[in-house]
Short mmCIF file of C-alpha atoms in Angstrom, two decimals:
data_model
loop_
_atom_site.label_atom_id
_atom_site.label_comp_id
_atom_site.label_asym_id
_atom_site.label_seq_id
_atom_site.Cartn_x
_atom_site.Cartn_y
_atom_site.Cartn_z
CA MET L 46 5.45 -15.59 32.16
CA SER L 47 6.37 -17.66 29.15
CA LEU L 48 7.00 -15.82 25.81
CA ARG L 49 3.59 -17.23 24.50
CA GLN L 50 1.64 -15.80 27.51
CA ARG L 51 3.52 -12.39 27.11
CA LEU L 52 2.46 -12.41 23.39
CA LEU L 53 -1.03 -13.08 24.05
CA ARG L 54 -1.29 -10.66 26.91
CA LEU L 55 0.36 -7.97 24.43
CA SER L 56 -2.07 -9.01 21.55
CA ARG L 57 -5.06 -8.24 24.25
CA TYR L 58 -3.84 -5.02 24.98
CA LEU L 59 -3.63 -4.16 21.47
CA GLY L 60 -7.09 -5.13 20.74
CA ALA L 61 -6.14 -8.28 18.80
CA SER L 62 -7.96 -11.73 19.23
CA GLY L 63 -6.57 -15.20 19.06
CA PRO L 64 -2.81 -16.54 18.93
CA PRO L 65 -0.15 -14.96 17.01
CA ARG L 66 0.10 -16.17 13.69
CA ARG L 67 2.22 -15.71 10.39
CA LEU L 68 0.39 -14.35 7.44
CA TRP L 69 2.38 -12.50 4.80
CA TRP L 70 1.08 -12.70 1.32
CA PRO L 71 -2.56 -12.27 0.01
CA PRO L 72 -4.10 -15.82 -0.88
CA SER L 73 -3.47 -15.11 -4.75
CA LEU L 74 0.31 -15.26 -4.01
CA ASP L 75 0.58 -17.85 -1.41
CA THR L 76 1.82 -20.50 -4.01
CA VAL L 77 5.50 -20.57 -4.53
CA SER L 78 7.98 -23.31 -6.17
CA SER L 79 9.45 -25.95 -4.69
CA VAL L 80 13.49 -26.66 -4.06
CA GLY L 81 15.18 -27.08 -7.12
CA SER L 82 13.09 -24.74 -9.39
CA TRP L 83 15.11 -22.23 -11.29
CA ARG L 84 14.62 -18.84 -13.28
CA GLY L 85 10.76 -18.27 -12.74
CA GLN L 86 10.07 -22.16 -13.68
CA PHE L 87 8.04 -23.75 -11.11
CA SER L 88 7.51 -27.03 -9.84
CA ARG L 89 4.16 -29.04 -10.45
CA SER L 90 3.57 -29.02 -6.61
CA PRO L 91 3.84 -25.42 -5.34
CA ALA L 92 3.62 -24.79 -1.46
CA HIS L 93 1.97 -21.97 0.38
CA TRP L 94 4.37 -18.94 1.33
CA ASN L 95 4.13 -19.85 5.06
CA GLN L 96 5.29 -23.42 4.51
CA VAL L 97 8.26 -22.05 2.81
CA VAL L 98 9.19 -19.68 6.00
CA SER L 99 8.46 -22.36 8.12
CA GLU L 100 10.99 -24.59 6.14
CA ALA L 101 13.58 -21.70 5.90
CA GLU L 102 13.41 -21.44 9.68
CA LYS L 103 14.22 -24.87 10.14
CA ILE L 104 17.00 -24.60 7.94
CA VAL L 105 18.50 -21.75 10.05
CA GLY L 106 17.40 -23.25 13.35
CA TYR L 107 16.20 -20.01 14.48
CA PRO L 108 12.01 -19.02 14.63
CA THR L 109 12.46 -15.59 13.28
CA SER L 110 8.71 -14.88 13.83
CA PHE L 111 9.92 -13.97 17.29
CA MET L 112 13.32 -12.68 16.23
CA SER L 113 12.97 -8.91 17.53
CA LEU L 114 10.43 -9.61 20.12
CA ARG L 115 13.03 -10.25 22.64
CA CYS L 116 13.28 -6.16 22.52
CA LEU L 117 9.58 -5.56 21.93
CA LEU L 118 8.77 -7.52 25.06
CA SER L 119 11.23 -5.87 27.45
CA ASP L 120 9.78 -3.97 30.29
CA GLU L 121 9.97 -0.57 28.73
CA LEU L 122 8.11 -1.52 25.74
CA SER L 123 5.71 -3.56 27.67
CA ASN L 124 4.71 -0.46 29.41
CA ILE L 125 4.48 1.28 26.31
CA ALA L 126 2.18 -1.35 24.81
CA MET L 127 -0.27 -0.56 28.02
CA GLU L 128 -0.02 3.12 26.81
CA VAL L 129 -1.10 2.43 23.32
CA ARG L 130 -4.44 0.81 24.73
CA LYS L 131 -5.68 4.45 24.95
CA LEU L 132 -5.58 4.53 21.10
CA VAL L 133 -8.16 1.96 20.69
CA GLY L 134 -11.04 3.53 18.89
CA THR L 135 -8.97 6.06 16.93
CA GLN L 136 -7.47 5.62 13.46
CA HIS L 137 -3.97 6.27 14.31
CA PRO L 138 -1.50 4.09 12.37
CA LEU L 139 0.71 3.27 15.10
CA LEU L 140 -2.07 0.82 16.59
CA THR L 141 -2.37 -1.17 13.32
CA THR L 142 1.40 -1.39 13.27
CA ALA L 143 1.49 -2.62 16.85
CA ARG L 144 -1.18 -5.37 16.09
CA GLY L 145 0.96 -6.53 13.09
CA LEU L 146 3.98 -7.06 15.35
CA VAL L 147 2.39 -9.38 17.52
CA HIS L 148 -0.78 -10.90 15.82
CA ASP L 149 -1.31 -10.53 12.18
CA SER L 150 -0.43 -8.72 9.05
CA ARG L 151 -0.42 -8.98 5.27
CA HIS L 152 3.34 -8.61 5.41
CA ASN L 153 6.13 -10.56 6.87
CA LEU L 154 7.84 -8.24 9.32
CA GLN L 155 10.66 -10.72 9.87
CA LEU L 156 11.47 -11.52 5.94
CA ARG L 157 14.71 -9.36 6.18
CA GLY L 158 15.99 -11.34 9.34
CA LEU L 159 15.33 -14.55 7.71
CA VAL L 160 16.96 -13.51 4.29
CA VAL L 161 20.23 -12.61 6.34
CA LEU L 162 20.28 -15.82 8.26
CA LEU L 163 19.71 -17.94 4.99
CA ILE L 164 22.55 -16.06 3.15
CA SER L 165 24.68 -16.43 6.12
CA LYS L 166 24.27 -20.02 6.07
CA ALA L 167 24.36 -20.55 2.36
CA ALA L 168 27.75 -18.70 2.11
CA GLY L 169 29.16 -20.62 5.45
CA PRO L 170 32.65 -19.63 7.00
CA SER L 171 35.18 -18.31 4.46
CA SER L 172 37.45 -20.74 2.77
CA VAL L 173 40.49 -18.02 3.03
CA ASN L 174 40.08 -16.85 6.51
CA ALA L 175 38.74 -19.21 8.92
CA SER L 176 39.29 -17.07 12.24
CA CYS L 177 35.73 -15.16 12.55
CA GLN L 178 36.90 -13.62 15.97
CA ASN L 179 36.00 -16.77 17.89
CA TYR L 180 32.13 -16.25 17.45
CA ASP L 181 30.26 -19.62 18.21
CA MET L 182 28.49 -21.47 15.16
CA VAL L 183 24.90 -23.11 15.36
CA SER L 184 23.28 -24.69 12.62
CA GLY L 185 26.00 -23.18 10.25
CA ILE L 186 25.45 -19.66 11.48
CA TYR L 187 27.70 -17.54 13.42
CA SER L 188 26.40 -15.82 16.53
CA CYS L 189 27.42 -12.56 15.37
CA GLN L 190 25.36 -13.01 11.97
CA ARG L 191 22.34 -13.95 14.01
CA SER L 192 22.69 -10.68 15.95
CA LEU L 193 22.96 -8.83 12.67
CA ALA L 194 19.59 -10.55 11.73
CA GLU L 195 17.93 -9.28 14.68
CA ILE L 196 19.53 -5.66 14.26
CA THR L 197 18.22 -5.41 11.00
CA GLU L 198 14.86 -6.54 12.24
CA LEU L 199 15.00 -3.68 14.84
CA ILE L 200 15.87 -1.19 12.27
CA HIS L 201 13.12 -2.05 9.68
CA THR L 202 10.52 -2.31 13.01
CA ALA L 203 11.57 1.20 14.09
CA LEU L 204 11.15 2.74 10.75
CA LEU L 205 7.66 1.20 10.04
CA VAL L 206 6.65 2.80 13.83
CA HIS L 207 8.25 5.95 12.83
CA ARG L 208 6.34 6.21 9.57
CA GLY L 209 3.14 6.13 11.81
CA ILE L 210 3.38 9.48 12.77
CA VAL L 211 0.21 11.40 11.58
CA ASN L 212 0.14 15.15 10.22
CA LEU L 213 -2.05 16.65 12.79
CA ASN L 214 -2.90 19.52 10.05
CA GLU L 215 -4.65 16.93 7.95
CA LEU L 216 -6.78 15.15 10.75
CA GLN L 217 -10.45 14.42 10.00
CA SER L 218 -13.01 14.05 12.75
CA SER L 219 -13.24 10.31 12.13
CA ASP L 220 -9.77 9.75 12.97
CA GLY L 221 -10.41 10.39 16.97
CA PRO L 222 -9.89 13.35 19.45
CA LEU L 223 -6.64 15.67 18.59
CA LYS L 224 -5.30 14.66 22.17
CA ASP L 225 -5.26 11.18 21.35
CA MET L 226 -3.62 11.41 18.19
CA GLN L 227 -1.02 13.94 19.42
CA PHE L 228 -0.38 11.49 22.18
CA GLY L 229 -0.19 8.58 19.69
CA ASN L 230 2.42 10.46 17.67
CA LYS L 231 4.74 10.92 20.89
CA ILE L 232 4.51 7.07 21.63
CA ALA L 233 5.52 6.50 18.24
CA ILE L 234 8.52 8.98 18.31
CA LEU L 235 9.62 7.19 21.50
CA SER L 236 9.21 3.61 20.77
CA GLY L 237 10.96 3.96 17.24
CA ASP L 238 13.71 5.82 18.87
CA PHE L 239 13.85 3.19 21.51
CA LEU L 240 14.06 0.28 18.94
CA LEU L 241 16.70 2.48 16.89
CA ALA L 242 18.92 2.80 20.22
CA ASN L 243 18.82 -0.84 20.93
CA ALA L 244 19.95 -1.57 17.23
CA CYS L 245 22.87 1.19 17.51
CA ASN L 246 23.83 -0.77 21.00
CA GLY L 247 23.68 -4.07 19.08
CA LEU L 248 25.83 -2.98 16.33
CA ALA L 249 28.52 -1.74 18.97
CA LEU L 250 28.78 -4.95 20.50
CA LEU L 251 29.66 -6.45 17.11
CA GLN L 252 33.04 -4.64 17.36
CA ASN L 253 33.25 -4.49 13.32
CA THR L 254 33.74 -0.97 12.10
CA LYS L 255 32.74 -2.01 8.60
CA VAL L 256 29.44 -3.37 9.44
CA VAL L 257 28.66 -0.43 11.66
CA GLU L 258 29.39 1.76 8.57
CA LEU L 259 27.28 -0.53 6.13
CA LEU L 260 24.22 -0.29 8.62
CA ALA L 261 24.69 3.28 9.30
CA SER L 262 24.53 4.19 5.61
CA ALA L 263 21.51 1.58 5.37
CA LEU L 264 19.81 3.72 7.77
CA MET L 265 20.69 7.21 5.89
CA ASP L 266 19.27 5.46 2.72
CA LEU L 267 16.18 4.82 4.49
CA VAL L 268 15.56 8.18 6.07
CA GLN L 269 16.40 9.88 2.70
CA GLY L 270 14.12 7.73 0.43
CA VAL L 271 11.18 8.05 2.99
CA TYR L 272 11.83 11.60 3.00
CA HIS L 273 11.71 12.00 -0.87
CA GLU L 274 8.48 9.57 -0.77
CA ASN L 275 6.76 12.26 1.73
CA SER L 276 7.94 15.30 0.21
CA THR L 277 6.77 14.03 -3.22
CA SER L 278 3.16 13.20 -1.76
CA ALA L 279 3.14 16.39 -0.02
CA LYS L 280 3.30 18.53 -3.59
CA GLU L 281 0.07 19.78 -5.08
CA ASN L 282 0.83 18.39 -8.33
CA TYR L 283 2.18 15.01 -7.44
CA ILE L 284 -0.79 13.39 -9.42
CA THR L 285 0.50 14.56 -12.79
CA ASP L 286 4.07 14.90 -11.87
CA ASP L 287 5.96 12.24 -13.84
CA ILE L 288 9.29 10.54 -12.82
CA GLY L 289 11.02 8.02 -14.84
CA ILE L 290 11.07 4.34 -14.20
CA SER L 291 15.01 4.73 -13.65
CA THR L 292 14.37 7.65 -11.15
CA TRP L 293 11.78 5.49 -9.40
CA LYS L 294 14.51 2.43 -9.03
CA GLU L 295 16.58 4.55 -7.34
CA GLN L 296 14.49 6.01 -4.97
CA THR L 297 12.90 2.70 -4.35
CA PHE L 298 16.40 1.12 -3.33
CA LEU L 299 16.93 3.82 -0.95
CA SER L 300 13.53 3.34 0.82
CA HIS L 301 13.28 -0.53 0.39
CA GLY L 302 16.32 -2.19 -0.67
CA ALA L 303 19.35 -0.45 1.17
CA LEU L 304 19.05 -2.19 4.29
CA LEU L 305 18.34 -5.77 3.06
CA ALA L 306 21.19 -5.52 0.43
CA LYS L 307 23.86 -4.00 2.88
CA SER L 308 22.58 -6.19 6.04
CA CYS L 309 23.41 -9.41 3.38
CA GLN L 310 26.66 -7.59 2.54
CA ALA L 311 27.74 -7.22 6.20
CA ALA L 312 26.87 -10.72 7.12
CA MET L 313 29.45 -11.82 4.86
CA GLU L 314 31.97 -9.28 6.30
CA LEU L 315 31.14 -10.93 9.89
CA ALA L 316 32.48 -14.20 8.11
CA ASN L 317 35.27 -12.51 6.62
CA HIS L 318 34.37 -13.41 3.17
CA ASP L 319 36.26 -11.61 0.36
CA ALA L 320 34.91 -8.54 -1.45
CA GLU L 321 33.43 -10.75 -4.43
CA VAL L 322 31.17 -12.79 -2.40
CA GLN L 323 30.09 -10.00 -0.41
CA ASP L 324 29.27 -7.98 -3.50
CA MET L 325 26.85 -11.25 -4.60
CA ALA L 326 25.15 -11.00 -1.29
CA PHE L 327 24.46 -7.26 -1.60
CA GLN L 328 23.06 -8.15 -5.30
CA TYR L 329 20.80 -10.66 -4.13
CA GLY L 330 19.65 -8.61 -1.19
CA LYS L 331 18.93 -5.61 -3.56
CA HIS L 332 17.32 -7.30 -6.61
CA MET L 333 15.16 -9.55 -3.86
CA ALA L 334 13.96 -6.37 -2.19
CA MET L 335 13.11 -4.87 -5.51
CA SER L 336 10.87 -7.76 -6.78
CA HIS L 337 9.36 -7.77 -3.44
CA LYS L 338 8.51 -4.14 -3.68
CA ILE L 339 7.33 -4.12 -7.28
CA ASN L 340 5.22 -7.54 -6.37
CA SER L 341 3.31 -5.33 -3.68
CA ASP L 342 2.84 -2.51 -6.28
CA ILE L 343 1.30 -4.76 -8.63
CA GLN L 344 -1.30 -6.25 -6.11
CA PRO L 345 -4.17 -4.11 -6.40
CA PHE L 346 -4.23 -4.26 -10.22
CA ILE L 347 -4.18 -8.00 -10.16
CA LYS L 348 -6.45 -8.83 -7.22
CA GLU L 349 -9.52 -10.69 -8.26
CA LYS L 350 -11.34 -9.08 -5.32
CA THR L 351 -10.73 -5.33 -4.89
CA SER L 352 -12.96 -3.00 -3.38
CA ASP L 353 -13.97 0.28 -5.66
CA SER L 354 -12.80 2.40 -2.64
CA THR L 355 -9.52 0.94 -2.35
CA THR L 356 -6.70 3.30 -3.04
CA PHE L 357 -3.37 2.70 -4.67
CA ASN L 358 0.03 4.56 -4.87
CA LEU L 359 0.24 6.92 -7.84
CA ASN L 360 4.07 6.56 -7.85
CA SER L 361 3.88 2.75 -7.74
CA ALA L 362 5.68 0.81 -10.50
CA PRO L 363 2.56 -0.07 -12.65
CA VAL L 364 1.65 3.72 -12.52
CA VAL L 365 4.96 4.94 -13.09
CA LEU L 366 5.61 2.51 -16.34
CA HIS L 367 2.11 3.34 -17.42
CA ARG L 368 2.69 6.96 -17.44
CA GLU L 369 5.97 6.61 -18.96
CA PHE L 370 4.32 4.90 -21.86
CA LEU L 371 1.61 7.31 -22.43
CA GLY L 372 3.33 10.66 -22.14
CA ARG L 373 2.41 13.57 -19.68
CA ASP L 374 -0.07 15.11 -21.69
CA LEU L 375 -1.98 11.84 -22.06
CA TRP L 376 -1.63 10.91 -18.52
CA ILE L 377 -3.21 14.36 -17.36
CA LYS L 378 -6.09 13.59 -19.76
CA GLN L 379 -6.79 10.44 -18.11
CA ILE L 380 -6.26 11.94 -14.50
CA GLY L 381 -8.91 14.71 -15.64
CA GLU L 382 -11.55 11.75 -16.90
CA ALA L 383 -10.82 9.72 -13.37
CA GLN L 384 -11.97 12.78 -11.44
CA GLU L 385 -15.40 13.24 -10.02
CA LYS L 386 -16.36 16.03 -8.02
CA GLY L 387 -12.63 17.14 -7.32
CA ARG L 388 -11.85 13.67 -5.98
CA LEU L 389 -10.06 10.86 -7.80
CA ASP L 390 -12.02 7.68 -8.85
CA TYR L 391 -9.55 5.04 -7.91
CA ALA L 392 -11.78 2.23 -9.34
CA LYS L 393 -11.90 3.97 -12.69
CA LEU L 394 -8.28 4.92 -12.88
CA ARG L 395 -7.48 1.17 -11.96
CA GLU L 396 -9.25 -0.16 -14.89
CA THR L 397 -7.66 2.46 -17.20
CA ILE L 398 -4.13 1.47 -15.88
CA LYS L 399 -4.82 -1.99 -16.39
CA ALA L 400 -5.99 -1.81 -19.97
CA GLY L 401 -2.47 -0.36 -20.70
CA LYS L 402 1.19 -1.81 -20.74
CA GLY L 403 2.16 -0.57 -17.21
CA VAL L 404 1.08 -3.70 -15.47
CA THR L 405 2.46 -6.29 -17.54
CA SER L 406 5.72 -4.29 -17.88
CA ALA L 407 5.78 -3.97 -14.02
CA ILE L 408 5.68 -7.84 -14.01
CA ASP L 409 8.32 -8.10 -16.31
CA LEU L 410 10.55 -5.71 -14.25
CA CYS L 411 9.59 -7.79 -11.49
CA HIS L 412 10.99 -11.08 -13.19
CA TYR L 413 14.08 -9.11 -14.17
CA HIS L 414 14.97 -8.40 -10.48
CA GLY L 415 14.12 -11.90 -9.59
CA ASN L 416 16.55 -13.11 -11.95
CA LYS L 417 19.25 -11.01 -11.33
CA ALA L 418 18.84 -12.27 -7.57
CA LEU L 419 19.02 -15.81 -8.85
CA GLU L 420 22.44 -15.18 -10.87
CA ALA L 421 23.69 -13.57 -7.56
CA LEU L 422 23.23 -16.98 -5.83
CA GLU L 423 25.41 -19.08 -8.53
CA SER L 424 28.46 -18.00 -6.77
CA PHE L 425 27.22 -19.91 -3.83
CA PRO L 426 27.39 -23.79 -3.30
CA PRO L 427 24.12 -25.78 -3.62
CA SER L 428 22.79 -26.42 -0.29
CA GLU L 429 19.14 -26.13 1.58
CA ALA L 430 19.67 -22.58 2.36
CA ARG L 431 20.58 -21.51 -1.16
CA SER L 432 17.35 -23.45 -2.14
CA ALA L 433 15.49 -21.47 0.45
CA LEU L 434 16.87 -18.28 -0.71
CA GLU L 435 15.78 -19.32 -4.49
CA ASN L 436 12.04 -20.25 -3.13
CA ILE L 437 11.59 -16.69 -1.86
CA VAL L 438 12.83 -15.14 -4.94
CA PHE L 439 10.03 -17.57 -6.71
CA ALA L 440 7.61 -16.50 -4.41
CA VAL L 441 7.62 -12.80 -4.76
CA THR L 442 7.85 -13.11 -8.97
CA ARG L 443 5.01 -15.46 -9.27
CA PHE L 444 1.54 -13.91 -10.27
CA SER L 445 -0.65 -16.89 -10.91
#
């Protein structure tokens, strides 16, 4: 059975229809700059995000849309996918995650792997140490760096699956039968562990202890960041519990930036680049990931069509900045005014936040991290791969 046939078969199992397609950004952010723009200055003929991804894939010579599917379509996970069908009709988040992996998602699940491949090609082989463990090179990228990109995607996908575990104590009748939700949790744990096990096996095959250390520390950062997010949201007073933007940035790096930053650094290590190049790759991954996260946080406040019932994270960048500008007392007052019958009116609170300085400050912060990512690329020689990395930054820092 061909890869396409297996994808279509798996998508039907999960309740999806039609062929797999790549959708990452909402329509309002589908425009990015052409090659050659710099520091937020965009060309007059912007392209769609999926075109940028397609062009970048041509540069690296690898369809990253299917990067982690080699593992996802193994016999073990194919059997799990058939079991996931039992969750159809429930509200278990594992079903949404599984659909997104093979059919449609608002977020590009392969973005991290693509960036690792692009920065590997942009840096090229080391000019100081030409020996790279006799790895094959295809399209300017070592085979070990391609393996690293797949490992990065496996870790990220495993985290998404594990985050789909439901708190059974907070179930509502509309979520589905208790036994189905329990079953979904078991599948989420087992399949996430399976992906992590494959990632660990791939890391061992690279036979580079520093790379193993980098990815292991990135995984530790991810767990620490997610644990903090969950513990914060579990507090009864998290609505009024204020954190500063500096604390928010530290926590966001752990949960959203560490994996990409350390994967980019590991890619340089595999090519025997010196510490300076490794640090520049780390800085690009860090600041690009931060821009990406801030951009997604801003979306609920700038979309033209937003449902009144649409919620948003009260610890997102615009809210944290808005809260910091106001001070705790005024923030508590606004929260009280936005509550009706004990429930928070997100539509009313959204308009209140939009009227303040939080959203515009978040946009400025996104641009700041974007510029820092572009600065990190200055040490790399001009190339198509570097231009593609610049265009990715332009995409996640554009709001019009």
